[in-house]
Short mmCIF file of C-alpha atoms in Angstrom, two decimals:
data_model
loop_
_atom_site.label_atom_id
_atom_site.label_comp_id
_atom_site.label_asym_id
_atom_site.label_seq_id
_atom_site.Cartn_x
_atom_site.Cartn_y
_atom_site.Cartn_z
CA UNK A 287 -37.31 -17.63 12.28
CA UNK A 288 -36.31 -20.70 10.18
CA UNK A 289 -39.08 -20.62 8.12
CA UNK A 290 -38.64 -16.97 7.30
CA UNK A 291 -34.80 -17.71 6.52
CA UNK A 292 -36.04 -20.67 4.23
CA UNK A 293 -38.15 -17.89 1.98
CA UNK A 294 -35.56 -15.65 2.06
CA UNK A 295 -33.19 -18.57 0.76
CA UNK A 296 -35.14 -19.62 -1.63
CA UNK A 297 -35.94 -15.54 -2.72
CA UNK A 298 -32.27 -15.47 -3.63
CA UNK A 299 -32.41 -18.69 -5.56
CA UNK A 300 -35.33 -17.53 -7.85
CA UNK A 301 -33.81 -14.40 -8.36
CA UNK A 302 -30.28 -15.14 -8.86
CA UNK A 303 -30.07 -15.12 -12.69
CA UNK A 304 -31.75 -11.72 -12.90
CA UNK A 305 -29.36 -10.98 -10.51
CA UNK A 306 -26.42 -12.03 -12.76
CA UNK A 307 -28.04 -10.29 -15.99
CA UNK A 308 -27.71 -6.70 -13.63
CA UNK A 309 -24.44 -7.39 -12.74
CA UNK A 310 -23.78 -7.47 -16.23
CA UNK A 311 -25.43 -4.70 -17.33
CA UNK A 312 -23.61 -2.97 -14.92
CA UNK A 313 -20.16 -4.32 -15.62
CA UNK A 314 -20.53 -2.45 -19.24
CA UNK A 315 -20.53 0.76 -18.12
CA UNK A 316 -17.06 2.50 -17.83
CA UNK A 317 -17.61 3.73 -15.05
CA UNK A 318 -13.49 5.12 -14.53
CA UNK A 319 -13.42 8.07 -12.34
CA UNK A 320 -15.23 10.94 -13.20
CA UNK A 321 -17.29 8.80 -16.02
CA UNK A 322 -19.33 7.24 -13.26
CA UNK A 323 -22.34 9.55 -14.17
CA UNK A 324 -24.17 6.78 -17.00
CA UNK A 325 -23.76 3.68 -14.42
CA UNK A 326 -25.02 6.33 -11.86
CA UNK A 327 -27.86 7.19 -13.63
CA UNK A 328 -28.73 3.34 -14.50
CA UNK A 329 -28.51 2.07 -10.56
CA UNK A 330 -30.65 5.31 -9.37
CA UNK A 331 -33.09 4.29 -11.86
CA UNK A 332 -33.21 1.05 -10.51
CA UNK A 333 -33.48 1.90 -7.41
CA UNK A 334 -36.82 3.99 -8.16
CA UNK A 335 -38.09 1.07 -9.98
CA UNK A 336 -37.97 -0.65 -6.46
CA UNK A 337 -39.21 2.23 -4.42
CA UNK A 338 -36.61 4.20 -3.23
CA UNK A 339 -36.51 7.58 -2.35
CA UNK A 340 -32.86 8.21 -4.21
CA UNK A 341 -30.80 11.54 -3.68
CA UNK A 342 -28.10 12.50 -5.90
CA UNK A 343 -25.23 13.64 -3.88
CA UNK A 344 -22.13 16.04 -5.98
CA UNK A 345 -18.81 14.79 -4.54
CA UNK A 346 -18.24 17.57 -2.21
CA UNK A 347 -14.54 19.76 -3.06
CA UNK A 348 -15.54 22.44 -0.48
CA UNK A 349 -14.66 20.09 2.34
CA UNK A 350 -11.38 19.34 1.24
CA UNK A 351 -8.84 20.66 4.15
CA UNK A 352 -11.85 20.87 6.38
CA UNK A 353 -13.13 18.00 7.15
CA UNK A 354 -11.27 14.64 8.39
CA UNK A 355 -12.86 12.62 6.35
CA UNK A 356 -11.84 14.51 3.35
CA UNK A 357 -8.70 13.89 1.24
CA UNK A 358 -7.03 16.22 -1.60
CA UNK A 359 -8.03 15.58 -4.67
CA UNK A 360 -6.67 17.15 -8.53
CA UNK A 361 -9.79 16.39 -10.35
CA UNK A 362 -12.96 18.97 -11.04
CA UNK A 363 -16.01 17.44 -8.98
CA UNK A 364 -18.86 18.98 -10.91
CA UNK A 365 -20.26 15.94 -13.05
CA UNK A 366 -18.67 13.46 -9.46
CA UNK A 367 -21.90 12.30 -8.33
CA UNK A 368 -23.21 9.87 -5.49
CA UNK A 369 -26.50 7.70 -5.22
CA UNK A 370 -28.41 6.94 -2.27
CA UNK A 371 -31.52 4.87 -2.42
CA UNK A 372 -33.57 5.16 1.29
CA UNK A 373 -36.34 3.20 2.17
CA UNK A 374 -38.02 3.99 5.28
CA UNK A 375 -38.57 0.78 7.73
CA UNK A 376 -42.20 -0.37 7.90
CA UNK A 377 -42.50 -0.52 11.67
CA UNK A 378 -40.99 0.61 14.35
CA UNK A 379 -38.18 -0.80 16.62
CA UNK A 380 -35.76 -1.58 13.57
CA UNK A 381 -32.40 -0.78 13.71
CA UNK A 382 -31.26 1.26 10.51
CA UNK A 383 -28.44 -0.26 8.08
CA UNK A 384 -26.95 1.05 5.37
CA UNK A 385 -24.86 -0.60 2.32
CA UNK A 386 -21.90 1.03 1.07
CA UNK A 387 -20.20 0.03 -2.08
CA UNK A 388 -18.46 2.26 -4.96
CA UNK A 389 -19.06 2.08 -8.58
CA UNK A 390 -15.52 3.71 -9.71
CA UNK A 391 -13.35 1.35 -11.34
CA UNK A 392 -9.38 1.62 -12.26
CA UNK A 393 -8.61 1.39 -15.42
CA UNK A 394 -8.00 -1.92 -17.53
CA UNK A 395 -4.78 -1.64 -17.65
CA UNK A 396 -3.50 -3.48 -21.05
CA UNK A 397 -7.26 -4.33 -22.51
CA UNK A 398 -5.49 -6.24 -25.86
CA UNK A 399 -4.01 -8.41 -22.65
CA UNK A 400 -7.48 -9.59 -21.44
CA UNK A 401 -9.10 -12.76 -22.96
CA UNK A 402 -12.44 -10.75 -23.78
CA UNK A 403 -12.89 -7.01 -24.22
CA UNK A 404 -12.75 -5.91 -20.43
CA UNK A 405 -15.96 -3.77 -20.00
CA UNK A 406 -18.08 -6.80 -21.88
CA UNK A 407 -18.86 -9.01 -19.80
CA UNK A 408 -17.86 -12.89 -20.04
CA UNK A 409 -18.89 -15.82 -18.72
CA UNK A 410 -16.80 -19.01 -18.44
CA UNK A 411 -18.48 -21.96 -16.04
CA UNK A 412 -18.56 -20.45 -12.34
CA UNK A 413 -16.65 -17.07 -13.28
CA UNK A 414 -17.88 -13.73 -14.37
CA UNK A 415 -14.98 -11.37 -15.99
CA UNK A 416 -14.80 -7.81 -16.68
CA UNK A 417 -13.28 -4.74 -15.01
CA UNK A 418 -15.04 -4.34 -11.85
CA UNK A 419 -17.44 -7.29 -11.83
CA UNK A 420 -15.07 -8.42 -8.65
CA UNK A 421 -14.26 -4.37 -7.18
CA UNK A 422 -16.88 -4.29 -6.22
CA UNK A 423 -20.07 -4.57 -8.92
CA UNK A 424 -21.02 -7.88 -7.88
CA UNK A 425 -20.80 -6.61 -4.19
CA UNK A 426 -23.33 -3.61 -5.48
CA UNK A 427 -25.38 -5.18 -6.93
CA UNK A 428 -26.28 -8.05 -4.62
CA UNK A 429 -26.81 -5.83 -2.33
CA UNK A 430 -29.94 -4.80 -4.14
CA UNK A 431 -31.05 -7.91 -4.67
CA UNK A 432 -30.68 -8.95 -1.09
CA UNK A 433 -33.13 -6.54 -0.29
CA UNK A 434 -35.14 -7.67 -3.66
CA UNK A 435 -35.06 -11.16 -2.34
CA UNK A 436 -36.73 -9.92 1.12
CA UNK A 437 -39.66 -8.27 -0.48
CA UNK A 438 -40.07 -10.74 -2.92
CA UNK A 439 -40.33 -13.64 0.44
CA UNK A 440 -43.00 -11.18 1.22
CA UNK A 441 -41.31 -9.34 4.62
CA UNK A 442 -40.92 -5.98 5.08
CA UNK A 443 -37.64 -4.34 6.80
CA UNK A 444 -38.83 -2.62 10.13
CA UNK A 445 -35.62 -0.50 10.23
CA UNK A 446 -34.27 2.49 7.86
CA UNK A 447 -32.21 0.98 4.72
CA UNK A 448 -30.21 2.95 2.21
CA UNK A 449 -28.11 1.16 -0.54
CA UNK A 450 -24.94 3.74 -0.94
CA UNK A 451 -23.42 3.53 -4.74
CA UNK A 452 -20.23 6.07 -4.30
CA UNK A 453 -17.72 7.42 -6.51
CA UNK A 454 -13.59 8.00 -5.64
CA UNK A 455 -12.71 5.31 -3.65
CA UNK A 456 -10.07 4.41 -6.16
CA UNK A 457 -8.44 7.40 -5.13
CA UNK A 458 -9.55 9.69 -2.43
CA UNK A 459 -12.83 8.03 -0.54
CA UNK A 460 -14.08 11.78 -0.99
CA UNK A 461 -17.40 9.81 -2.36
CA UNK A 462 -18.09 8.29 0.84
CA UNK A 463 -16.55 10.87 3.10
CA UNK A 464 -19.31 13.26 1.58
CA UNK A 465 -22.37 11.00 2.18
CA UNK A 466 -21.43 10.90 5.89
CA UNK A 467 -20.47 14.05 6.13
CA UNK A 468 -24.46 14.80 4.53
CA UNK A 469 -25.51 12.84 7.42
CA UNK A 470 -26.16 9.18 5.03
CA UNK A 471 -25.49 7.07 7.93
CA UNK A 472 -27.12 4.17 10.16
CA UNK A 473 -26.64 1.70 12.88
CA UNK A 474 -24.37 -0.62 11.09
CA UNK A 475 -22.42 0.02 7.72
CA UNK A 476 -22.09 -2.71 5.08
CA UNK A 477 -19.37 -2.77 2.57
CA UNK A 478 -19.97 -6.00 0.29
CA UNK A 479 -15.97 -5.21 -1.06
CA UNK A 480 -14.29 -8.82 -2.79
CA UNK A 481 -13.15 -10.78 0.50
CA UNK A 482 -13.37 -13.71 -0.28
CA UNK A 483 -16.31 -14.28 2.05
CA UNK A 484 -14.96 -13.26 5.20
CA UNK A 485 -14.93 -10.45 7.75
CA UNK A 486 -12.62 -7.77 7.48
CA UNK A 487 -11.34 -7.37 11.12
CA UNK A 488 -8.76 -4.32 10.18
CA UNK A 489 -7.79 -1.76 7.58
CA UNK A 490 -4.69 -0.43 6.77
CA UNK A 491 -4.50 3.73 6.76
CA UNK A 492 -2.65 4.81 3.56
CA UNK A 493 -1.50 8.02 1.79
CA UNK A 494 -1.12 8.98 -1.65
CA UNK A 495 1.51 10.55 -3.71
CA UNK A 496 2.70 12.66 -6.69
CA UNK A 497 6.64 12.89 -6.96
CA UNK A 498 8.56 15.32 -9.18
CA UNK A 499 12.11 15.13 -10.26
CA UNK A 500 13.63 18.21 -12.11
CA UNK A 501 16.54 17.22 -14.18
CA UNK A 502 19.16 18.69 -16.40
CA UNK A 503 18.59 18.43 -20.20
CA UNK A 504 21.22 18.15 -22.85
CA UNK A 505 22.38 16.70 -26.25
CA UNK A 506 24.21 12.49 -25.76
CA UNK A 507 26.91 14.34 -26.86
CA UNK A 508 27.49 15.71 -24.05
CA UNK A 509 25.54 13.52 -21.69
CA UNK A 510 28.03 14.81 -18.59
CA UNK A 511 26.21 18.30 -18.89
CA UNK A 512 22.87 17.05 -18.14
CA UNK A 513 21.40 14.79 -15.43
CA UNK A 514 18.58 12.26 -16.06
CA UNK A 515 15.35 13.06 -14.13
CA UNK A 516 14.25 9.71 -15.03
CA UNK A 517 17.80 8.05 -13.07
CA UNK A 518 16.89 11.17 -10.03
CA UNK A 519 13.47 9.29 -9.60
CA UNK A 520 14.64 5.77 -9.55
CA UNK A 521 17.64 6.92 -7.45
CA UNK A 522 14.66 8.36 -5.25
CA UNK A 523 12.10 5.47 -5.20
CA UNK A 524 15.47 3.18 -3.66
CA UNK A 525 15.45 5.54 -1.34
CA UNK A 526 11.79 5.74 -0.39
CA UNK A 527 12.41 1.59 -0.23
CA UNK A 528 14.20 2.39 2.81
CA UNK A 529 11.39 4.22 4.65
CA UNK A 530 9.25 1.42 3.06
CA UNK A 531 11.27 -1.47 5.24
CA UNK A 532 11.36 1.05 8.61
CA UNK A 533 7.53 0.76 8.50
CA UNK A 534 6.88 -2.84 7.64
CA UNK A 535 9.45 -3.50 10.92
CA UNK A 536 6.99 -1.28 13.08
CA UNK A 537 4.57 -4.26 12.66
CA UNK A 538 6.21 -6.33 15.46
CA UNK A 539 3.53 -5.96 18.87
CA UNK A 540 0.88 -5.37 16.44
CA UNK A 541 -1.37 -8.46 16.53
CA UNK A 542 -3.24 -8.12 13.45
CA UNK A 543 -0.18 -7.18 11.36
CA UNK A 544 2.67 -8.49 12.57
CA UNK A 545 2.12 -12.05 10.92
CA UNK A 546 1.92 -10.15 7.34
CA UNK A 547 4.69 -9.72 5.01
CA UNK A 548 4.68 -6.64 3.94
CA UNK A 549 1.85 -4.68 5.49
CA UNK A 550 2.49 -0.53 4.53
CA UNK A 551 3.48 -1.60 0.48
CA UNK A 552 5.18 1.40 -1.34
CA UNK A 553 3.47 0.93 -4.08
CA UNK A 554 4.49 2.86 -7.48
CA UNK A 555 1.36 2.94 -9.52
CA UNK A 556 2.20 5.59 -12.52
CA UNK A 557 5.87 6.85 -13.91
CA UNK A 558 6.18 9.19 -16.91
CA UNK A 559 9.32 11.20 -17.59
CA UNK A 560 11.20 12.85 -20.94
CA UNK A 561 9.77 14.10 -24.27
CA UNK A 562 11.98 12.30 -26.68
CA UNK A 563 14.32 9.35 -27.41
CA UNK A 564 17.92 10.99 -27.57
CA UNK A 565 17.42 13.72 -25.36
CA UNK A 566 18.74 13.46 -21.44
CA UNK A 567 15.26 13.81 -19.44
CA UNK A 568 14.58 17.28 -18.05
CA UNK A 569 11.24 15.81 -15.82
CA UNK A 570 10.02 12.58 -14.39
CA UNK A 571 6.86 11.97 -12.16
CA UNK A 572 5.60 9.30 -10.42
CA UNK A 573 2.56 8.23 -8.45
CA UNK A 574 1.99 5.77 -5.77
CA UNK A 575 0.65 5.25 -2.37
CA UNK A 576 2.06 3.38 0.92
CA UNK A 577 0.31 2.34 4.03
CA UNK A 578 0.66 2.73 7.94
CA UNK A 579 -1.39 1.44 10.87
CA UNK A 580 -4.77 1.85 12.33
CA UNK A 581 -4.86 4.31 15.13
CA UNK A 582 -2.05 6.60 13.65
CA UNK A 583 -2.64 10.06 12.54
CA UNK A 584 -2.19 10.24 8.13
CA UNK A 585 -1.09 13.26 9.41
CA UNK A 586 2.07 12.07 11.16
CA UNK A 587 2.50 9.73 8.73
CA UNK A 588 2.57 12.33 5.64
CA UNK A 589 5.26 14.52 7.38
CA UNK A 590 7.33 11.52 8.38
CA UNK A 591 7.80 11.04 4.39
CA UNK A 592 7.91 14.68 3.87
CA UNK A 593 10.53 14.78 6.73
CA UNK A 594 12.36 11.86 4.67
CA UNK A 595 12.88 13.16 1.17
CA UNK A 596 13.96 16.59 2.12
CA UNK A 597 16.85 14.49 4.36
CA UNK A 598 17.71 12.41 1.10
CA UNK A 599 17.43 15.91 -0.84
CA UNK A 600 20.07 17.29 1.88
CA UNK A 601 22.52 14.15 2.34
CA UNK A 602 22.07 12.40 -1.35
CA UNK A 603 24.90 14.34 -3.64
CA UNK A 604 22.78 13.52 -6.70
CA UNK A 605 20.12 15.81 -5.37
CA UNK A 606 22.07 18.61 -5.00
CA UNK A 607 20.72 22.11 -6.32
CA UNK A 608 17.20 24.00 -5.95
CA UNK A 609 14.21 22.48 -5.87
CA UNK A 610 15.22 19.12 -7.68
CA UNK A 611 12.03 17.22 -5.63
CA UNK A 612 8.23 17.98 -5.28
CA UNK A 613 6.40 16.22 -3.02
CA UNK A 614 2.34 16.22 -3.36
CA UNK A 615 -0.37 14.39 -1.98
CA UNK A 616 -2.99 13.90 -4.40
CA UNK A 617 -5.32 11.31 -3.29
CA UNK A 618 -6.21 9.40 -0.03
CA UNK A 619 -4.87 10.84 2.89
CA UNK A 620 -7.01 8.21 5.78
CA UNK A 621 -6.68 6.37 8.79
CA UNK A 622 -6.93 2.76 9.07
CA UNK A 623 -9.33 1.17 11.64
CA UNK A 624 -9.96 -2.07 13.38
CA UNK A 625 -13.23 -3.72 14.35
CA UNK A 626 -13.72 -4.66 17.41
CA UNK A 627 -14.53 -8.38 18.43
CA UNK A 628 -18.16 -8.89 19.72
CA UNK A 629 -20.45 -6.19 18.57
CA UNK A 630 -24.00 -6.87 17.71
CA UNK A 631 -23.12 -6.09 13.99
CA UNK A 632 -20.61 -9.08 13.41
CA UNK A 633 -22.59 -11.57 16.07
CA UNK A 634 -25.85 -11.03 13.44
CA UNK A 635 -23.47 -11.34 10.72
CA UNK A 636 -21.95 -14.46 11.67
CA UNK A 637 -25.68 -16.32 12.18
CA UNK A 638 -26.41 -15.03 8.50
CA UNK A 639 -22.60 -16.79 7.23
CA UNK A 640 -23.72 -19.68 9.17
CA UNK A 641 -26.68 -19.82 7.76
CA UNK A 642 -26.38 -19.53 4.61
CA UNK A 643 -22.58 -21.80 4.05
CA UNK A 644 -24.15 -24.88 5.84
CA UNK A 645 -23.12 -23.74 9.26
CA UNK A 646 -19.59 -22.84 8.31
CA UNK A 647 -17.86 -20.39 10.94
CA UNK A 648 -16.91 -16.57 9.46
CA UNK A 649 -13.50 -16.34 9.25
CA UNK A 650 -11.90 -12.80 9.50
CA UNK A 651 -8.20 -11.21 8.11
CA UNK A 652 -6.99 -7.72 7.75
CA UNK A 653 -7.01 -6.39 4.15
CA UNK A 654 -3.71 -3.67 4.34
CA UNK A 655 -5.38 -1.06 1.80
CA UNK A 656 -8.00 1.76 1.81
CA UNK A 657 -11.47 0.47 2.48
CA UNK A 658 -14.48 3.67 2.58
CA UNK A 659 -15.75 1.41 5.20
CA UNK A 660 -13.00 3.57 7.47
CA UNK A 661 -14.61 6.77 6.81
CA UNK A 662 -17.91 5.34 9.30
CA UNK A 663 -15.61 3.51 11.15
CA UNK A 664 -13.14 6.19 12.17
CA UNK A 665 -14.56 9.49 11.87
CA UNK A 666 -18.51 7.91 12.44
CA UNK A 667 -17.64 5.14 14.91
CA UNK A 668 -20.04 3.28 13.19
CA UNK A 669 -19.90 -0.76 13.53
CA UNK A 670 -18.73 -1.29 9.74
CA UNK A 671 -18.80 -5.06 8.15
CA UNK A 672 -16.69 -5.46 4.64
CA UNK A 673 -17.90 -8.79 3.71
CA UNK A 674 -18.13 -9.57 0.36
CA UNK A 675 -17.69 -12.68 -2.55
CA UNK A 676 -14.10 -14.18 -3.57
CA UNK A 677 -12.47 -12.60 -6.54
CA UNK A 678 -9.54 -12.84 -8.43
CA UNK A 679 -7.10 -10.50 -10.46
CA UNK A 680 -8.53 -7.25 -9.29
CA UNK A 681 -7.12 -4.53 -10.45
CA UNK A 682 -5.54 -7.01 -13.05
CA UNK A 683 -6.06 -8.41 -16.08
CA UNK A 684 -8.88 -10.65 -16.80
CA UNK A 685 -10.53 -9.87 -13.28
CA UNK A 686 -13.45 -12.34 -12.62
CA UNK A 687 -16.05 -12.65 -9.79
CA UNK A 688 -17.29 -16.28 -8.17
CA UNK A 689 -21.00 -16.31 -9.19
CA UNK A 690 -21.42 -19.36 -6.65
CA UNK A 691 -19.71 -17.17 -4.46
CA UNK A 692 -22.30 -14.43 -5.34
CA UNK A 693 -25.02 -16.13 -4.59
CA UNK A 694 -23.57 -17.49 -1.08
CA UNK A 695 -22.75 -13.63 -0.11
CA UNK A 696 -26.27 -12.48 -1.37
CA UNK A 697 -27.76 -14.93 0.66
CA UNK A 698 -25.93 -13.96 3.84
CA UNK A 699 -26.51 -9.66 3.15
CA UNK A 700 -30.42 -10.65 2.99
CA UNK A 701 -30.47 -13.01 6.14
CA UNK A 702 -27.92 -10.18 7.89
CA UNK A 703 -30.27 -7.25 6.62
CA UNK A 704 -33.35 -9.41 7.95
CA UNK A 705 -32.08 -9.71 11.41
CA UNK A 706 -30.17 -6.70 11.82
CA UNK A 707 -33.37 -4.38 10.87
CA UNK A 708 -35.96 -6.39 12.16
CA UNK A 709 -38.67 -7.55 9.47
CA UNK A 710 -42.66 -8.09 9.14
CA UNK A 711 -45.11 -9.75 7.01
CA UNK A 712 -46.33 -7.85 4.04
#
């Protein structure tokens, strides 16, 4: 098996810098949510190149309040497409695998803030930068080319394989929960997300918001006729910092949480609120998203906050009158999961780390955010593996991917892939 680990090593090697050039390519493509469809239509074609059978999967709306693994959503879904490539294993007595990354980005933020144009790629020594070359591109695309690098050693996989590019993980995970509800699943899910080249051993669940805060307009003349919706919603948000530190202090006789800081993280992602300078705000809204723990309902969770604000609506003097708060939930609405020690995934995952970081153990951590690796692992109880390369600044400005890294993680999906699915000459 050494010998056939040595090709595959040295596969990756020869390949890497047309590896790096895709990555690129890909990195260019604004691929924001529901503009996904060009850097859709570039990896399917890709994927043909290399002999896939590729479906074309709509993000599917329909299932929305009907399925588990569905969350609500705000946005049409007609142009929200998914891409599977499947290649059929070449013998028999494989075990299937599938890789699972998303091609949705968030958006760049402040681009005059980055050091380079952020959907142009740039590279500076042992970093590539550009929104989404860490979450998750890089992740995407060596997942291709760790199955590139296996053909090109001259092996064939003797189990099922299907390379997963989703849309709406950013937001609802309604990409992924569609492919398994469509049946796109295997023995073991990969999800090359930025890790920093270790094992992600639990999730967080989390749950996404839209507030509303109706307010009183009037002249500063006369600023004791109005009230501020803008000074309701930050009056609110204290409040929902409250809730916030109730949660983080259920972490105690959690194992996996209890050592983090701040594990749930109300997060307030978006605030807009008043139409003009010298006016007394009639509306505010706000976004944002907090987490809970794996094994909890979302359900629960959601009327725990709902529970909350109409309390604070009730007890809070500012809030008094009709209909002053609206509570929505517009995006993720998903259980968190944990992985359990010892399964045949992570033991053939750890041999591939080993393998290809000089021996070097796998370390593991718990990553307290939405992965779509939870939609196989909860609702599919599929064995699901987010391993991926070290990253920095996602989600922020000048984001940047390890291309050492890269290659390291490349090399440990093709040895993984190898094992896991059993391969052949030719």
């Amino acid at each position: 098996m050494s010998s056939i680990n040595d090709r595959i090593l040295s596969a990756v090697d020869r390949l890497f810098d047309d590896q790096v050039a895709f990555l690129e390519a890909l990195v260019r493509f604004k691929s924001l949510r529901n503009e996904e469809a060009a850097a859709q239509d570039f990896l399917a074609a890709a994927l043909r190149q290399r002999g896939f059978a590729v479906d074309r999967v709509r993000t599917n709306a329909s299932q929305i309040g009907r399925h588990p693994a569905f969350s609500p959503a705000t946005v049409d879904y007609a142009e929200s497409w998914n891409v599977v490539g499947r290649k059929a294993g070449a013998g028999t007595g494989g075990r299937s695998l599938a890789f699972n990354s998303h091609v949705d980005v968030v958006p760049a933020g402040s681009p005059h803030r980055w050091t380079a144009p952020p959907f142009e790629p740039r590279r500076d020594g042992d970093w590539l930068y550009g929104r989404g070359a860490g979450d998750m591109k890089a992740g995407l695309v060596a997942s291709i080319f760790a199955l590139d690098a296996i053909a090109a050693a001259g092996l064939s996989l003797r189990g099922d394989v299907q390379v997963q590019s989703v849309v709406e993980e950013e937001i609802t995970g309604n990409g992924a929960a569609t492919l398994f509800a469509e049946g796109f699943t295997a023995d073991a899910i990969v999800s090359p997300e930025p890790t920093d080249e270790q094992l992600v051993r639990a999730n967080a669940g989390v749950i996404k918001f839209r507030l509303e805060t109706k307010g009183r307009p009037a002249h500063p003349r006369e600023p004791e006729s109005g009230q501020s919706a803008i000074d309701l919603m930050i009056r609110l948000i204290g409040h929902l910092r409250r809730l916030e530190a109730e949660w983080i202090a259920e972490r105690i006789g959690k194992p996996l949480f209890e050592d983090l800081p701040n594990p749930v993280a109300l997060t307030i992602g978006t605030i807009t609120g008043g139409d003009w300078i010298a006016s007394i705000p009639s509306d505010c809204v706000a976004e944002g998203r907090i987490g809970f723990y794996p094994g909890e309902d979302p359900r629960m969770r959601t009327a725990e906050v709902e529970a909350f604000i109409e309390r604070i609506a009730a007890e809070d003097p500012a809030f008094a009158g009709e209909n002053l708060v609206t509570l929505t939930w517009v995006g993720v609405v998903q259980a968190g999961y944990e992985l359990p020690e010892g399964t045949d995934a992570e033991t053939s995952l750890r041999a591939a780390h080993a393998a290809a970081h000089a021996g070097a153990d796998l370390r593991s951590y718990v990553m307290a955010c939405y992965l779509d690796a939870t939609i196989f692992a909860v609702h599919g109880n599929i064995p699901s593996l987010v391993y991926g390369p070290i990253a920095e600044n996602i989600h922020g400005i000048d984001e940047r991917v390890s291309l050492s890294s890269l290659r390291r993680v490349t090399k440990t999906l093709a040895l993984f892939a190898a094992d896991w699915c059993g391969v052949q000459e030719g």
